[in-house]
Short mmCIF file of C-alpha atoms and ligand atoms in Angstrom, two decimals:
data_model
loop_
_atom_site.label_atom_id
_atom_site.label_comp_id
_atom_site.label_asym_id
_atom_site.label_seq_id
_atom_site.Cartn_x
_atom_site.Cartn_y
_atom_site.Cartn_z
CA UNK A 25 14.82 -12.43 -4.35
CA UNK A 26 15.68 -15.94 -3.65
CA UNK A 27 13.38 -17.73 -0.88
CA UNK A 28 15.61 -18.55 2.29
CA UNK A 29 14.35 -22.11 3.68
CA UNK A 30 13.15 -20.56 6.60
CA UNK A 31 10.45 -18.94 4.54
CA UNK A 32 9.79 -21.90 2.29
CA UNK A 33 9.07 -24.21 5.55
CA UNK A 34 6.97 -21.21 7.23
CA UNK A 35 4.58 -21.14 3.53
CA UNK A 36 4.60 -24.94 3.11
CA UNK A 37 3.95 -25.92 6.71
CA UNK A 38 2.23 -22.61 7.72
CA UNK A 39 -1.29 -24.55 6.45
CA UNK A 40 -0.92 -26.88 9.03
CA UNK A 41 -0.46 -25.39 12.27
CA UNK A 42 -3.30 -25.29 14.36
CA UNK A 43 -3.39 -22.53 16.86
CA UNK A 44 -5.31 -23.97 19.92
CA UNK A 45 -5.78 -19.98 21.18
CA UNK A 46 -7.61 -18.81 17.30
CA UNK A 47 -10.61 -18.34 18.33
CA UNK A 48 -10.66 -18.10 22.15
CA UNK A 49 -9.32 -14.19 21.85
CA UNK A 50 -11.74 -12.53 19.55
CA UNK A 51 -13.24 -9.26 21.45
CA UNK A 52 -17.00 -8.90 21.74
CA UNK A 53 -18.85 -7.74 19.06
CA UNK A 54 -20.29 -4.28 18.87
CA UNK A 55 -23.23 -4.91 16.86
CA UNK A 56 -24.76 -7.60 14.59
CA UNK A 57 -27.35 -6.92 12.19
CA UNK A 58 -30.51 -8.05 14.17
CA UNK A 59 -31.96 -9.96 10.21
CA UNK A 60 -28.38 -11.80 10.25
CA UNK A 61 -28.03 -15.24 9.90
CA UNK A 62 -24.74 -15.51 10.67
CA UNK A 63 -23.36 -18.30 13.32
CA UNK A 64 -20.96 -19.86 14.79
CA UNK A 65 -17.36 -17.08 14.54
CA UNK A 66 -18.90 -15.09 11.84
CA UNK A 67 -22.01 -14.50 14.25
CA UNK A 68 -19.39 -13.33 16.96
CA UNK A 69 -16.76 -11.59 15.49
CA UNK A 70 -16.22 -7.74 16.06
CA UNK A 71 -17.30 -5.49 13.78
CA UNK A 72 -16.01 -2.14 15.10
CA UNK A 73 -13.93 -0.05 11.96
CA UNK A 74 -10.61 1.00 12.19
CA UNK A 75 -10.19 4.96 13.18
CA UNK A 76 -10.65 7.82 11.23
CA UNK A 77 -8.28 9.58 13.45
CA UNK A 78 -5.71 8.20 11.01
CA UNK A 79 -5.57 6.79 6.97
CA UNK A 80 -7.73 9.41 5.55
CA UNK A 81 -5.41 9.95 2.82
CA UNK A 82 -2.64 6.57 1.30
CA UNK A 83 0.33 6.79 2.96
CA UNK A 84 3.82 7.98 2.19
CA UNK A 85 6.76 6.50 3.45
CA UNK A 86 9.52 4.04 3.64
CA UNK A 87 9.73 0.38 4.48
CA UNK A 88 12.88 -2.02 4.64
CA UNK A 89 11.45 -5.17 2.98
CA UNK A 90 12.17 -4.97 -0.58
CA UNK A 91 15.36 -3.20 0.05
CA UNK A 92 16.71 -5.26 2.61
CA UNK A 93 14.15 -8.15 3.55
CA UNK A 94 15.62 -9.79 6.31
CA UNK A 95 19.01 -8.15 6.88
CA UNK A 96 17.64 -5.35 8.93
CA UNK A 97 18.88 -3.76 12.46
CA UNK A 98 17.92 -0.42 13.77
CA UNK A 99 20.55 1.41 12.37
CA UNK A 100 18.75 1.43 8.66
CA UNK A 101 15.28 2.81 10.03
CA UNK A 102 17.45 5.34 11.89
CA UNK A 103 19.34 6.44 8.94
CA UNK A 104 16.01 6.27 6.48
CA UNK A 105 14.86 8.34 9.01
CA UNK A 106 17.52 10.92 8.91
CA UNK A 107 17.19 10.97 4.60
CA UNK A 108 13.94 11.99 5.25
CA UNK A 109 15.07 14.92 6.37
CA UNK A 110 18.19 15.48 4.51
CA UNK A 111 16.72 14.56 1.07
CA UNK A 112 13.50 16.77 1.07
CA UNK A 113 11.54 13.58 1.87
CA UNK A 114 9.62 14.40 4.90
CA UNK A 115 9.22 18.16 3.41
CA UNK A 116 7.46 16.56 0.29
CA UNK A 117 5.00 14.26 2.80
CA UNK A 118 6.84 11.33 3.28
CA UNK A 119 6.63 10.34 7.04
CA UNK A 120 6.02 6.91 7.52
CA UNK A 121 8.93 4.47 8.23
CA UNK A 122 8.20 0.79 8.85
CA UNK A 123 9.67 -1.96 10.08
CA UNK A 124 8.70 -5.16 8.06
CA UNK A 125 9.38 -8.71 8.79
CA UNK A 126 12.83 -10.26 11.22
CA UNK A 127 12.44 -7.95 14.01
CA UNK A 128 11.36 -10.31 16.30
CA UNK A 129 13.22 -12.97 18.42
CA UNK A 130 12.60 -16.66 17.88
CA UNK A 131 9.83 -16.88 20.57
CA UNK A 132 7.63 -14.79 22.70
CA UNK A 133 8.73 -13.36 26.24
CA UNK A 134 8.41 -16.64 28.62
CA UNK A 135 6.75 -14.85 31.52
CA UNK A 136 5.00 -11.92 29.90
CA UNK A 137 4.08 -13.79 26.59
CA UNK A 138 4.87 -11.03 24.43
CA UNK A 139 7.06 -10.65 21.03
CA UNK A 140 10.50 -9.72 21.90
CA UNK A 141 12.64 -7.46 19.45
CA UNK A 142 15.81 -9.29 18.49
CA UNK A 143 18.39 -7.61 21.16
CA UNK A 144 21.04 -8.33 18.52
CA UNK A 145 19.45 -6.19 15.54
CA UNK A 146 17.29 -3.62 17.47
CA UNK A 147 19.49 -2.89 21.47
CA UNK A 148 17.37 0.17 22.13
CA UNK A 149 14.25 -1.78 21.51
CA UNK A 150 11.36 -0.76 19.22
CA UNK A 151 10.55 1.96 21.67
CA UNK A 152 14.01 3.59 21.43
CA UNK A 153 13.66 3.25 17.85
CA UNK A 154 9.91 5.43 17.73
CA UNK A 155 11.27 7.90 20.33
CA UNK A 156 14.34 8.89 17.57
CA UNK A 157 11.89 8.74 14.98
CA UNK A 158 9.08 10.62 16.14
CA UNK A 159 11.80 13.18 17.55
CA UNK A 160 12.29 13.68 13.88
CA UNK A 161 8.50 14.30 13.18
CA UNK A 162 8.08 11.42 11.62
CA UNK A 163 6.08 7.98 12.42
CA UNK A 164 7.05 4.22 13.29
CA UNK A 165 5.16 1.38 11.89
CA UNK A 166 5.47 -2.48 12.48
CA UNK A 167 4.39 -5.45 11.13
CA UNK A 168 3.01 -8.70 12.28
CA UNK A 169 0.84 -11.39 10.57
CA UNK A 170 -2.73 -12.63 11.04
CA UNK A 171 -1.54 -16.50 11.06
CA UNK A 172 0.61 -18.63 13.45
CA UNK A 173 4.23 -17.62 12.37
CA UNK A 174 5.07 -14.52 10.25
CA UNK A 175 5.83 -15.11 6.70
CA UNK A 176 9.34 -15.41 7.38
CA UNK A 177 8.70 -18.04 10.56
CA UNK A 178 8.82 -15.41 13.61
CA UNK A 179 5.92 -14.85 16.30
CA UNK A 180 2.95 -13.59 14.48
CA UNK A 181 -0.57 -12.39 16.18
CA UNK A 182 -3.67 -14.34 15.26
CA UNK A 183 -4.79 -15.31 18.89
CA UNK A 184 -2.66 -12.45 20.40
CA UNK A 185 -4.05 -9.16 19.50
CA UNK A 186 -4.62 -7.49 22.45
CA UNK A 187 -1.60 -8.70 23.77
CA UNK A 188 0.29 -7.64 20.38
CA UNK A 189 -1.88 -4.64 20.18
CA UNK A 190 -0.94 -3.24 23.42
CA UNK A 191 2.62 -3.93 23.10
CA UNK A 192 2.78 -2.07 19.69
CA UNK A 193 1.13 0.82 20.79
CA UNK A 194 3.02 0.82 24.25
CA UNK A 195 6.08 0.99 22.03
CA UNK A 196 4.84 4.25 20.38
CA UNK A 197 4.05 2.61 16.98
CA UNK A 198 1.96 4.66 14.86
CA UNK A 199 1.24 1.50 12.09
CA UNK A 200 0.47 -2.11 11.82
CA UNK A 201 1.37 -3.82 8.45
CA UNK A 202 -0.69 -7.22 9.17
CA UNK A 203 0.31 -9.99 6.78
CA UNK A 204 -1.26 -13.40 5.69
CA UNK A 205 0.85 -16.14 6.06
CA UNK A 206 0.72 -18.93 7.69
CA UNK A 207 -2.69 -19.69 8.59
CA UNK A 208 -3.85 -22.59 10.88
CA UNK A 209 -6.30 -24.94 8.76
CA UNK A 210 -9.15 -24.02 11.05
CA UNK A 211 -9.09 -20.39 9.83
CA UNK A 212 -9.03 -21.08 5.87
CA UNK A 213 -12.35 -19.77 3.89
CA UNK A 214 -15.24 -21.51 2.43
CA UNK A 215 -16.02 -21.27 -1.03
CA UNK A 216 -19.03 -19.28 -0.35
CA UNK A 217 -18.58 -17.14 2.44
CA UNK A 218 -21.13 -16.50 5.34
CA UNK A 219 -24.12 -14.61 4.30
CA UNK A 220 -22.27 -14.69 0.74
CA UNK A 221 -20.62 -11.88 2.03
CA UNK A 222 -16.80 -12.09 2.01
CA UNK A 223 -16.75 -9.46 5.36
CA UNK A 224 -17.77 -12.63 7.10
CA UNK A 225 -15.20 -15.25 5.75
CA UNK A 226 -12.49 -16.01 7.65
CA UNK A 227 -9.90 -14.54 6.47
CA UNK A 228 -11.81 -10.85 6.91
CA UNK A 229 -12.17 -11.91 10.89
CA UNK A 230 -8.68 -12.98 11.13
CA UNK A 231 -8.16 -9.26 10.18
CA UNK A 232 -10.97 -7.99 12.10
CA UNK A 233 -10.03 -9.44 15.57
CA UNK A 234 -6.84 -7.62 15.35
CA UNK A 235 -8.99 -3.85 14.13
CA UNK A 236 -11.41 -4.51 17.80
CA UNK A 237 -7.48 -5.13 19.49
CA UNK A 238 -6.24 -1.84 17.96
CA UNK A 239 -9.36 0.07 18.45
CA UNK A 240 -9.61 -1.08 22.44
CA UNK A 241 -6.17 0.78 22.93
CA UNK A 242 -7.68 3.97 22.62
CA UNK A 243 -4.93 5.26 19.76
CA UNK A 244 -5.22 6.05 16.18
CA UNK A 245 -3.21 3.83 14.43
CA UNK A 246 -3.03 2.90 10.99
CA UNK A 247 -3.88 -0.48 9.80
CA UNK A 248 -2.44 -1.87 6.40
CA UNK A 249 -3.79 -5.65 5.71
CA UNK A 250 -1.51 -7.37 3.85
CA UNK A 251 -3.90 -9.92 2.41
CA UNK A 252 -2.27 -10.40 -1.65
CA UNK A 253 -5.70 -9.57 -3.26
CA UNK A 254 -7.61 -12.68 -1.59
CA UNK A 255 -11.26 -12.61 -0.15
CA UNK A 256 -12.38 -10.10 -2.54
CA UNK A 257 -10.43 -7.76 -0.04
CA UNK A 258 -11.67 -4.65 -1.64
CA UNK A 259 -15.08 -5.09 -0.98
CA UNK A 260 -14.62 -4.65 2.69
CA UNK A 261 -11.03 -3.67 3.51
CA UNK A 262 -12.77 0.00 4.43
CA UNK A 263 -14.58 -1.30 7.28
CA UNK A 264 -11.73 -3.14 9.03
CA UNK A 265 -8.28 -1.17 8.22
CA UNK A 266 -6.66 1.95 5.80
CA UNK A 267 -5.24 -0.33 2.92
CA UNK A 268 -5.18 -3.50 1.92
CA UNK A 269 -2.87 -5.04 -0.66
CA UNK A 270 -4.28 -6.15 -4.07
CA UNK A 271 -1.69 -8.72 -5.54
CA UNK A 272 1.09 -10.91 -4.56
CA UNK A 273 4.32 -9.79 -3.77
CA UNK A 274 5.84 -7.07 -6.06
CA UNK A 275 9.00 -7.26 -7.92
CA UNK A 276 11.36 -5.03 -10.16
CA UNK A 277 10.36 -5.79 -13.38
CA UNK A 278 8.21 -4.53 -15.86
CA UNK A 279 6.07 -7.45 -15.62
CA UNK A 280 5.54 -7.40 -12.20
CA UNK A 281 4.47 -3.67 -12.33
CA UNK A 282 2.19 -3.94 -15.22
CA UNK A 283 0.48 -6.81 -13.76
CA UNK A 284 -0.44 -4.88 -10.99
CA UNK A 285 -1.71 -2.19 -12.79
CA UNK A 286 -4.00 -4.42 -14.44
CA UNK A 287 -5.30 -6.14 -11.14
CA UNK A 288 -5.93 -2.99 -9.59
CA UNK A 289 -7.10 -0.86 -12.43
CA UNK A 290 -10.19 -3.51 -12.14
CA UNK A 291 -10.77 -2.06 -8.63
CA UNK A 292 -10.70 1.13 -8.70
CA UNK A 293 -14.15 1.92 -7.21
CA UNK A 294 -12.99 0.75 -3.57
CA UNK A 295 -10.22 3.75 -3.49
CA UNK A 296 -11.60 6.85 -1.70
CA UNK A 297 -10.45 8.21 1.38
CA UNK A 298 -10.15 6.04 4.33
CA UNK A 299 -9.72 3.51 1.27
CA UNK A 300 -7.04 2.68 -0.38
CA UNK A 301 -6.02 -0.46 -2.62
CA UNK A 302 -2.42 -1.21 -2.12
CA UNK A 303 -0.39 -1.67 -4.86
CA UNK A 304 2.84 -2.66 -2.69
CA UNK A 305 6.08 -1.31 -1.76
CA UNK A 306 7.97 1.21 -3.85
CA UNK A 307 10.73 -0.74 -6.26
CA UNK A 308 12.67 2.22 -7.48
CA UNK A 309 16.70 2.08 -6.87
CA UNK A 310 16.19 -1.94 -6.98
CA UNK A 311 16.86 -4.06 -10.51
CA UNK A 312 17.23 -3.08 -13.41
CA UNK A 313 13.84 -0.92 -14.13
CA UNK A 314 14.58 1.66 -17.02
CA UNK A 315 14.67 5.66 -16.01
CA UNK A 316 10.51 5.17 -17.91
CA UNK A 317 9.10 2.34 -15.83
CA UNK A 318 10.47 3.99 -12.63
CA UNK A 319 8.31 6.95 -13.73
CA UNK A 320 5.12 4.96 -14.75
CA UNK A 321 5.40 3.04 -11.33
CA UNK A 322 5.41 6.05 -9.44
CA UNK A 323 2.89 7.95 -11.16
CA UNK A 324 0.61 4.72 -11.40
CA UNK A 325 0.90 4.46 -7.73
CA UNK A 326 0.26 8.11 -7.50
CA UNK A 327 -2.67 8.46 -9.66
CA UNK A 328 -4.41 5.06 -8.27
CA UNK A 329 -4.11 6.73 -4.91
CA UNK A 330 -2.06 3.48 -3.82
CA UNK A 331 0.10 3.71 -0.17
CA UNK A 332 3.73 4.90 -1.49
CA UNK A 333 6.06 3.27 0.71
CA UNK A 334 9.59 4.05 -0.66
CA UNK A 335 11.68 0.51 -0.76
CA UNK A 336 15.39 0.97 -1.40
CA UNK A 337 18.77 2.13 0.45
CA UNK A 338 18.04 5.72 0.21
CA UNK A 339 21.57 6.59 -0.36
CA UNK A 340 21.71 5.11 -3.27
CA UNK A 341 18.69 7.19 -5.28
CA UNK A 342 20.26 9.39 -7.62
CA UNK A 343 19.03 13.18 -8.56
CA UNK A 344 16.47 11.69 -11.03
CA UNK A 345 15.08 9.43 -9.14
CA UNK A 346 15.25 11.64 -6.46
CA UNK A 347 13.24 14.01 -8.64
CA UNK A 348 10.45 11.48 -9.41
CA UNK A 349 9.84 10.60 -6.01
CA UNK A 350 9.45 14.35 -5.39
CA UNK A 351 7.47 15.41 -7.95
CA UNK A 352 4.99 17.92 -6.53
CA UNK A 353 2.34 17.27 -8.74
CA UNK A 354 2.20 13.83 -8.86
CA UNK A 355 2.42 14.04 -4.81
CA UNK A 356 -0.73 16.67 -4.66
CA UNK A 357 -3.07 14.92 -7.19
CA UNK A 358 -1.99 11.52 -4.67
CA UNK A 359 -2.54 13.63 -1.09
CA UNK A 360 -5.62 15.94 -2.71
CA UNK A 361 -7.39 17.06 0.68
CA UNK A 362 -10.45 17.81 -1.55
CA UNK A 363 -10.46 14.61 -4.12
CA UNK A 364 -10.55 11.34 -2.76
CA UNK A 365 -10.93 9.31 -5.48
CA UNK A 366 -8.55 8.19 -7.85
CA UNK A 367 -7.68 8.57 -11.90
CA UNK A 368 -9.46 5.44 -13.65
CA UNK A 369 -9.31 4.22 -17.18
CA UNK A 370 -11.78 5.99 -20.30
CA UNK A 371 -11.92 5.35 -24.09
CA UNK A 372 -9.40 7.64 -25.07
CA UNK A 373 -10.86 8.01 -28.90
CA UNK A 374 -13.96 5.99 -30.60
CA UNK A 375 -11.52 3.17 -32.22
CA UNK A 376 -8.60 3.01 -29.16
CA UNK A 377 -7.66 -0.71 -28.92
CA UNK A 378 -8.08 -2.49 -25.92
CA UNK A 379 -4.76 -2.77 -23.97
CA UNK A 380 -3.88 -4.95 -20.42
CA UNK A 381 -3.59 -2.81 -18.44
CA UNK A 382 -5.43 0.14 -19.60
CA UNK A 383 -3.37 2.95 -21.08
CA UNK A 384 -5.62 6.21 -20.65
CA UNK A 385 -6.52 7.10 -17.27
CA UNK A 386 -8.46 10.69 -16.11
CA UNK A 387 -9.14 11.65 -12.92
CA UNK A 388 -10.18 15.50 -11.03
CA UNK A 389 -7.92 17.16 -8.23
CA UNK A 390 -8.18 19.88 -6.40
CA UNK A 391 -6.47 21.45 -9.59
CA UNK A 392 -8.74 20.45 -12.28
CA UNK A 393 -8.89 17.61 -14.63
CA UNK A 394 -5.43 15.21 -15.55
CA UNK A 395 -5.04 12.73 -17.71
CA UNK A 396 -2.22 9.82 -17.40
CA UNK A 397 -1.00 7.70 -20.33
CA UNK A 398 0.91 4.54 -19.73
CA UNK A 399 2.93 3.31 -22.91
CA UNK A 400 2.45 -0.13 -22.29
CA UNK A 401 4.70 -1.12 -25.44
CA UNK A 402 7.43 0.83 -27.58
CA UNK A 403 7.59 4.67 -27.90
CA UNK A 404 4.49 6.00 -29.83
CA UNK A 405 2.05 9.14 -29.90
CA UNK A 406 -1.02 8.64 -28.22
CA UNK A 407 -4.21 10.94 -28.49
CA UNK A 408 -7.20 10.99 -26.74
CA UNK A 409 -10.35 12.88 -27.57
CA UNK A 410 -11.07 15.78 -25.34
CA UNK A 411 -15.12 15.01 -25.58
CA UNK A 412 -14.32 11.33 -24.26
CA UNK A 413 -12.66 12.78 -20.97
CA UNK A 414 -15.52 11.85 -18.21
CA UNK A 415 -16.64 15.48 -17.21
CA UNK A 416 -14.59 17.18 -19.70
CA UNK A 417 -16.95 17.64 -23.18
CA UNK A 418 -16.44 20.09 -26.77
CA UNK A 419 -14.20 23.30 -26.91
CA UNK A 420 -10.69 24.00 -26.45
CA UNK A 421 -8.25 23.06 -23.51
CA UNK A 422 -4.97 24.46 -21.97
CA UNK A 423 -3.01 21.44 -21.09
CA UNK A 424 0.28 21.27 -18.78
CA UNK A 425 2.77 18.69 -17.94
CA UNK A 426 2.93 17.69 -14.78
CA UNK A 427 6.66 16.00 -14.41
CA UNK A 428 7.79 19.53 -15.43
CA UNK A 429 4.82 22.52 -15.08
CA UNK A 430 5.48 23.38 -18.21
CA UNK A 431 2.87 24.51 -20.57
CA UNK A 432 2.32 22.54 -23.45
CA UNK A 433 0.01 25.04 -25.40
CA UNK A 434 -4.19 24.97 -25.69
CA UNK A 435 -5.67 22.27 -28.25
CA UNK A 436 -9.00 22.02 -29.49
CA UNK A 437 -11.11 18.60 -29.87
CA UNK A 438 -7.76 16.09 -29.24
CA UNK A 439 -4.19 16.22 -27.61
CA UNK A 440 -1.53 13.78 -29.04
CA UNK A 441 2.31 13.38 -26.71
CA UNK A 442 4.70 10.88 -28.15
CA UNK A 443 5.48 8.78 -25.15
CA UNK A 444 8.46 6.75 -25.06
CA UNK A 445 8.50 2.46 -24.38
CA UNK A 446 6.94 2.19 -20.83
CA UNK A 447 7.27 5.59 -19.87
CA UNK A 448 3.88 8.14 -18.29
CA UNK A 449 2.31 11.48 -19.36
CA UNK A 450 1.07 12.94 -16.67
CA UNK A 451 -1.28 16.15 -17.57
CA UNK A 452 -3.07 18.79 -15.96
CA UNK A 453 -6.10 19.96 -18.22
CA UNK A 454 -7.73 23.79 -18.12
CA UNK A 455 -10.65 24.69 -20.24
CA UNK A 456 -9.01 27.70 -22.23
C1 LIG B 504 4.99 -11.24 2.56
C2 LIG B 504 4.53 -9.81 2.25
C3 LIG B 504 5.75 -8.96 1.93
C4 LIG B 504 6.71 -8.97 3.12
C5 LIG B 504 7.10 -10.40 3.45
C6 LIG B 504 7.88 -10.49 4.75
O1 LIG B 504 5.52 -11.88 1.44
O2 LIG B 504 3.63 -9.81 1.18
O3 LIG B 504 5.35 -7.64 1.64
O4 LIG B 504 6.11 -8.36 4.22
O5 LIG B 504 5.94 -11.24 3.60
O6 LIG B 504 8.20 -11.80 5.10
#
């Protein structure tokens, strides 16, 4: 998608705003390690978590960015909303839909300082918008940015979150997408952050002023940090929101997706409950990604435990795509109450060649043990040793596919599947 100006002034410029309010708002710390020797913000910053109320599991939803970017207004969360419900959505888990960037007017209210919703795209205000939502059993998120202007130039947060805070959650919204854009020079990072510990850089208090503003409001609410994979993110996005995304801004492409399988397949030992790398927004329904690379995104997503937030006109999804974003399977190894943790990459025989990303994952549900095969080049069989399954070892194996439940038959010491150019097996493994 082409860059408007708008949002090629807010990146360029965004560097060089200096917000006089930064660091005058930050709420008071809960605790600092007494042996710490932190100073100056990083000494001071809160350190309260986000709530476990909330986020225990990725989420599943919608949001309107990479379907519609800026050309939003309230009648496209209203009718994602109501596909939700018409399409089976909300009765296979989805339940999520966010607002991303444009919502906002120009400038804050003059007298009462807070972000306005543009009258013009959003009349019955965000509020109106959560009370038809939530009437629908469903939940409202929102997004703002940790910088001086949102990525797209409107009224962002940093120095305002327990203004922003309160207003969100007076609104009835039930999730904060926080982005990373424009950020005043006095908040950039160090090389080396504080303590050599990148919880204390700047960039992880940016984020962390805005968890103590959430937390003070007394409701659960679930905190995505949009933060592109910077300041080693994963190593303490737990202790400050739900999610945090791992790479730069997705696109529909093959490319795009298989780079960010192999960023986050790297990472895959933050993802737990409560924790939960964020491969970004769903690109199904958008370009020109084939019937397989639809599947392998979803199923990626699904088996890395990544938020699935569905990003297309949901009108436009035919049956089969319909049918992959449905799949029961894929959904239950991705919402396993039991499991936390997600599929990661083995050796799947003693000579398999090294591919970028990795093409043999296995993971356990609730169910048992699965195995996931990306084809990361033209259609070929691929076999992986039973014995070279983590937790699996010797003997013989029922083994069923999970895009259709059927049975596939028992094998004993290897499976092989032909798997077609960029396309997923997805497997459910018995002993037999
Ligand atoms: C950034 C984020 C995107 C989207 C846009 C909105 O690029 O990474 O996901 O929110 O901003 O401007």
């Amino acid at each position: 998608m082409a860059m408007s100006l708008h949002r090629l002034f807010s990146y360029v410029l965004g560097a060089l705003v200096v917000s006089a309010a930064a660091h005058a708002s930050a709420p008071s710390a809960t605790s600092t390690a007494a042996t710490s020797t932190l100073t100056g913000i990083a000494a001071t910053a809160p350190t309260v978590g986000p709530s476990h109320q909330v986020g225990r599991l990725p989420a599943l939803g919608w949001n309107s960015w990479n379907g519609h970017a800026c050309n939003i207004n309230e009648t496209i969360f209203l009718d994602a909303a109501n596909q939700f419900i018409f399409l089976g959505l909300a009765d296979a888990g989805y339940e999520y839909i966010n607002i991303d960037d444009c919502w906002q007017s120009e400038t804050r209210d003059a007298s009462t300082g807070r972000i306005v919703p543009e009258p013009s795209k959003f009349p019955s205000g965000i509020n109106g918008i959560a009370d038809q939502v939530h009437a629908l059993g469903l939940k409202l998120g929102i997004y703002s940015d940790a910088g001086a202007k949102t990525c797209d130039g409107f009224p962002a947060s940093l120095g305002n979150e327990t203004l922003d805070a309160e207003t969100f959650i007076e609104w009835g919204v039930d999730y904060l997408k926080y982005d990373n854009c424009n950020i005043p020079s006095n908040w950039t990072d160090a090389a080396t952050p504080p303590d050599d510990d990148w919880y204390n850089s700047n960039s992880a208090i940016r984020y962390r002023q805005m968890t103590a503003a959430l937390n003070q409001t007394g409701k659960p609410i679930h905190f995505s940090l949009c933060i592109w994979g910077t300041a080693n993110v994963w190593e303490w996005g737990a202790r400050v929101g739900h999610s945090w995304r791992m790479t730069n801004d997705i696109s529909a492409s093959w490319s795009s997706i298989s780079s960010i399988l192999a960023a986050n397949a790297q990472h895959l030992d933050s993802v737990d409950f409560f924790s939960h790398n964020d491969m970004d927004m769903m690109e199904i329904g958008n370009g020109d990604l084939t019937l397989q690379e639809q599947r392998t995104h979803f199923a990626a997503w699904a088996f890395m435990k990544s938020p699935i937030l569905l990003g297309t006109d949901l009108n436009n999804l035919n049956s089969t795509q319909l049918d992959i974003i449905k799949n029961a399977e894929l959904l239950a190894f991705h919402q396993d109450p039991i499991v936390g943790t997600p599929a990661t990459p083995f050796n799947a025989t003693a000579s398999a060649p090294s591919t970028s990303p990795p093409e043999f994952y296995a993971g356990r549900s609730s169910k048992g043990m699965h195995v996931f095969i990306i084809n990361t080049n033209t259609t070929a069989t691929k076999t992986f040793d039973f014995a070279n399954v983590p937790g699996l070892g010797f003997g013989r194996f029922r083994v069923q596919d999970m895009w259709t439940g059927k049975d596939l038959g028992t094998f004993a010491n290897e499976f092989s599947i032909t798997v077609d150019t960029h396309d997923t097996a997805a497997l459910l493994i018995h002993r037999a």
